[in-house]
């Protein structure tokens, strides 16, 4: 049962990340949009593949979240290697506490460290479905 849940989370994340490639644009603070070059797109695809492969970053995060008792849906977008936004979607009936947010962030920080990724690139948000931007 637990393995099916992890596969479900990873599947949702993979679909979300694949969807992000339809929007290979990097948002800029000045409101202008930068279209990624072919080389930047290739690097981003390789980076994305390294994150979502079996036994990769997102797979291991899903396992750790499941071990900790979190059974949330995950969605995300990778805009660039320095802009990775992840949303953990909590059922509307569940109250999101500061303790929950901290525990989830700690799991992500541990996995980011183990995979030698840049923690500054990640924006992790625990929210109800109607709070996702």
Short mmCIF file of the C-alpha atoms (twelve columns), coordinates in Angstrom:
data_MODEL
# 
_entry.id   MODEL 
# 
loop_
_atom_site.group_PDB 
_atom_site.id 
_atom_site.type_symbol 
_atom_site.label_atom_id 
_atom_site.label_alt_id 
_atom_site.label_comp_id 
_atom_site.label_asym_id 
_atom_site.label_seq_id 
_atom_site.Cartn_x 
_atom_site.Cartn_y 
_atom_site.Cartn_z 
_atom_site.pdbx_PDB_model_num 
ATOM 1   C CA . UNK A 1   0.000   0.000  0.000   1 
ATOM 2   C CA . UNK A 2   2.776   2.417  0.956   1 
ATOM 3   C CA . UNK A 3   4.683   1.685  -2.245  1 
ATOM 4   C CA . UNK A 4   1.556   2.413  -4.319  1 
ATOM 5   C CA . UNK A 5   1.158   5.720  -2.522  1 
ATOM 6   C CA . UNK A 6   4.767   6.711  -3.203  1 
ATOM 7   C CA . UNK A 7   4.298   5.790  -6.864  1 
ATOM 8   C CA . UNK A 8   1.103   7.873  -6.919  1 
ATOM 9   C CA . UNK A 9   2.934   10.909 -5.515  1 
ATOM 10  C CA . UNK A 10  5.855   10.469 -7.894  1 
ATOM 11  C CA . UNK A 11  3.434   10.062 -10.821 1 
ATOM 12  C CA . UNK A 12  1.623   13.278 -9.989  1 
ATOM 13  C CA . UNK A 13  4.915   15.108 -9.619  1 
ATOM 14  C CA . UNK A 14  6.227   13.761 -12.917 1 
ATOM 15  C CA . UNK A 15  3.074   14.870 -14.717 1 
ATOM 16  C CA . UNK A 16  3.275   18.292 -13.100 1 
ATOM 17  C CA . UNK A 17  6.910   18.684 -14.000 1 
ATOM 18  C CA . UNK A 18  6.297   17.508 -17.551 1 
ATOM 19  C CA . UNK A 19  3.545   20.099 -17.814 1 
ATOM 20  C CA . UNK A 20  6.058   22.759 -16.769 1 
ATOM 21  C CA . UNK A 21  8.017   22.173 -19.966 1 
ATOM 22  C CA . UNK A 22  5.158   23.703 -21.914 1 
ATOM 23  C CA . UNK A 23  6.165   26.876 -20.154 1 
ATOM 24  C CA . UNK A 24  9.917   26.984 -20.645 1 
ATOM 25  C CA . UNK A 25  10.058  30.588 -19.611 1 
ATOM 26  C CA . UNK A 26  11.912  32.029 -16.687 1 
ATOM 27  C CA . UNK A 27  9.993   34.772 -14.875 1 
ATOM 28  C CA . UNK A 28  11.945  37.972 -14.290 1 
ATOM 29  C CA . UNK A 29  11.491  40.456 -11.452 1 
ATOM 30  C CA . UNK A 30  11.047  43.326 -13.934 1 
ATOM 31  C CA . UNK A 31  7.998   41.632 -15.436 1 
ATOM 32  C CA . UNK A 32  9.742   40.650 -18.667 1 
ATOM 33  C CA . UNK A 33  9.831   37.041 -19.733 1 
ATOM 34  C CA . UNK A 34  13.037  35.375 -20.837 1 
ATOM 35  C CA . UNK A 35  12.601  32.601 -23.380 1 
ATOM 36  C CA . UNK A 36  15.131  29.881 -22.660 1 
ATOM 37  C CA . UNK A 37  17.711  29.165 -25.333 1 
ATOM 38  C CA . UNK A 38  17.974  25.707 -26.816 1 
ATOM 39  C CA . UNK A 39  21.033  25.003 -24.638 1 
ATOM 40  C CA . UNK A 40  19.223  26.219 -21.490 1 
ATOM 41  C CA . UNK A 41  16.236  24.044 -22.377 1 
ATOM 42  C CA . UNK A 42  18.504  21.016 -22.794 1 
ATOM 43  C CA . UNK A 43  20.197  21.661 -19.439 1 
ATOM 44  C CA . UNK A 44  16.814  22.078 -17.764 1 
ATOM 45  C CA . UNK A 45  15.505  18.819 -19.266 1 
ATOM 46  C CA . UNK A 46  18.613  16.949 -18.061 1 
ATOM 47  C CA . UNK A 47  18.284  18.519 -14.615 1 
ATOM 48  C CA . UNK A 48  14.589  17.608 -14.489 1 
ATOM 49  C CA . UNK A 49  15.355  14.033 -15.534 1 
ATOM 50  C CA . UNK A 50  17.944  13.712 -12.775 1 
ATOM 51  C CA . UNK A 51  15.343  14.812 -10.207 1 
ATOM 52  C CA . UNK A 52  12.489  12.559 -11.300 1 
ATOM 53  C CA . UNK A 53  14.295  9.346  -12.227 1 
ATOM 54  C CA . UNK A 54  13.593  6.252  -10.152 1 
ATOM 55  C CA . UNK A 55  15.497  6.529  -6.892  1 
ATOM 56  C CA . UNK A 56  16.072  10.211 -7.610  1 
ATOM 57  C CA . UNK A 57  15.356  13.259 -5.506  1 
ATOM 58  C CA . UNK A 58  11.549  13.353 -5.780  1 
ATOM 59  C CA . UNK A 59  11.201  9.602  -5.367  1 
ATOM 60  C CA . UNK A 60  13.235  9.662  -2.159  1 
ATOM 61  C CA . UNK A 61  11.392  12.709 -0.841  1 
ATOM 62  C CA . UNK A 62  8.091   10.903 -1.450  1 
ATOM 63  C CA . UNK A 63  9.349   7.899  0.494   1 
ATOM 64  C CA . UNK A 64  10.516  10.059 3.401   1 
ATOM 65  C CA . UNK A 65  7.233   11.979 3.510   1 
ATOM 66  C CA . UNK A 66  5.346   8.688  3.510   1 
ATOM 67  C CA . UNK A 67  7.536   7.297  6.322   1 
ATOM 68  C CA . UNK A 68  6.784   10.432 8.331   1 
ATOM 69  C CA . UNK A 69  3.050   9.821  7.853   1 
ATOM 70  C CA . UNK A 70  2.342   12.537 5.277   1 
ATOM 71  C CA . UNK A 71  0.004   11.400 2.544   1 
ATOM 72  C CA . UNK A 72  -0.329  14.608 0.578   1 
ATOM 73  C CA . UNK A 73  -0.490  15.206 -3.146  1 
ATOM 74  C CA . UNK A 74  2.521   16.936 -4.623  1 
ATOM 75  C CA . UNK A 75  2.656   19.363 -7.530  1 
ATOM 76  C CA . UNK A 76  5.564   21.349 -8.776  1 
ATOM 77  C CA . UNK A 77  7.129   23.459 -11.464 1 
ATOM 78  C CA . UNK A 78  10.765  23.750 -12.413 1 
ATOM 79  C CA . UNK A 79  11.292  27.131 -14.035 1 
ATOM 80  C CA . UNK A 80  15.066  26.864 -13.922 1 
ATOM 81  C CA . UNK A 81  17.746  25.121 -11.893 1 
ATOM 82  C CA . UNK A 82  17.493  28.056 -9.501  1 
ATOM 83  C CA . UNK A 83  13.694  28.240 -9.333  1 
ATOM 84  C CA . UNK A 84  11.947  25.044 -8.229  1 
ATOM 85  C CA . UNK A 85  8.480   25.459 -6.728  1 
ATOM 86  C CA . UNK A 86  6.876   22.569 -4.901  1 
ATOM 87  C CA . UNK A 87  3.388   22.483 -3.429  1 
ATOM 88  C CA . UNK A 88  2.233   19.830 -0.982  1 
ATOM 89  C CA . UNK A 89  -1.534  19.821 -1.232  1 
ATOM 90  C CA . UNK A 90  -3.249  19.064 2.058   1 
ATOM 91  C CA . UNK A 91  -6.912  17.970 2.213   1 
ATOM 92  C CA . UNK A 92  -9.210  20.894 2.997   1 
ATOM 93  C CA . UNK A 93  -10.379 19.139 6.155   1 
ATOM 94  C CA . UNK A 94  -6.861  19.124 7.615   1 
ATOM 95  C CA . UNK A 95  -5.386  22.018 9.561   1 
ATOM 96  C CA . UNK A 96  -1.902  23.079 8.448   1 
ATOM 97  C CA . UNK A 97  0.265   23.782 11.472  1 
ATOM 98  C CA . UNK A 98  3.668   25.448 11.739  1 
ATOM 99  C CA . UNK A 99  4.969   22.122 13.063  1 
ATOM 100 C CA . UNK A 100 3.776   20.337 9.896   1 
ATOM 101 C CA . UNK A 101 5.405   22.952 7.658   1 
ATOM 102 C CA . UNK A 102 8.659   22.727 9.593   1 
ATOM 103 C CA . UNK A 103 8.766   18.916 9.477   1 
ATOM 104 C CA . UNK A 104 8.112   18.868 5.729   1 
ATOM 105 C CA . UNK A 105 10.738  21.546 5.097   1 
ATOM 106 C CA . UNK A 106 13.230  19.532 7.168   1 
ATOM 107 C CA . UNK A 107 12.601  16.451 5.010   1 
ATOM 108 C CA . UNK A 108 13.179  18.496 1.862   1 
ATOM 109 C CA . UNK A 109 16.294  20.139 3.304   1 
ATOM 110 C CA . UNK A 110 17.760  16.735 4.173   1 
ATOM 111 C CA . UNK A 111 17.125  15.424 0.666   1 
ATOM 112 C CA . UNK A 112 18.477  18.613 -0.961  1 
ATOM 113 C CA . UNK A 113 21.642  18.224 1.089   1 
ATOM 114 C CA . UNK A 114 22.002  14.511 0.237   1 
ATOM 115 C CA . UNK A 115 21.641  15.282 -3.489  1 
ATOM 116 C CA . UNK A 116 24.019  18.280 -3.398  1 
ATOM 117 C CA . UNK A 117 21.332  20.655 -4.638  1 
ATOM 118 C CA . UNK A 118 20.922  24.343 -3.867  1 
ATOM 119 C CA . UNK A 119 18.355  24.832 -1.079  1 
ATOM 120 C CA . UNK A 120 17.930  28.462 -2.165  1 
ATOM 121 C CA . UNK A 121 16.432  27.210 -5.448  1 
ATOM 122 C CA . UNK A 122 13.507  25.537 -3.696  1 
ATOM 123 C CA . UNK A 123 10.244  27.136 -2.669  1 
ATOM 124 C CA . UNK A 124 8.235   24.606 -0.660  1 
ATOM 125 C CA . UNK A 125 4.655   25.468 0.195   1 
ATOM 126 C CA . UNK A 126 2.240   23.341 2.218   1 
ATOM 127 C CA . UNK A 127 -1.265  24.472 1.330   1 
ATOM 128 C CA . UNK A 128 -4.851  23.568 0.622   1 
ATOM 129 C CA . UNK A 129 -5.725  23.245 -3.076  1 
ATOM 130 C CA . UNK A 130 -7.451  26.655 -3.179  1 
ATOM 131 C CA . UNK A 131 -4.302  28.381 -1.876  1 
ATOM 132 C CA . UNK A 132 -2.006  27.328 -4.719  1 
ATOM 133 C CA . UNK A 133 -0.841  30.229 -6.828  1 
# 
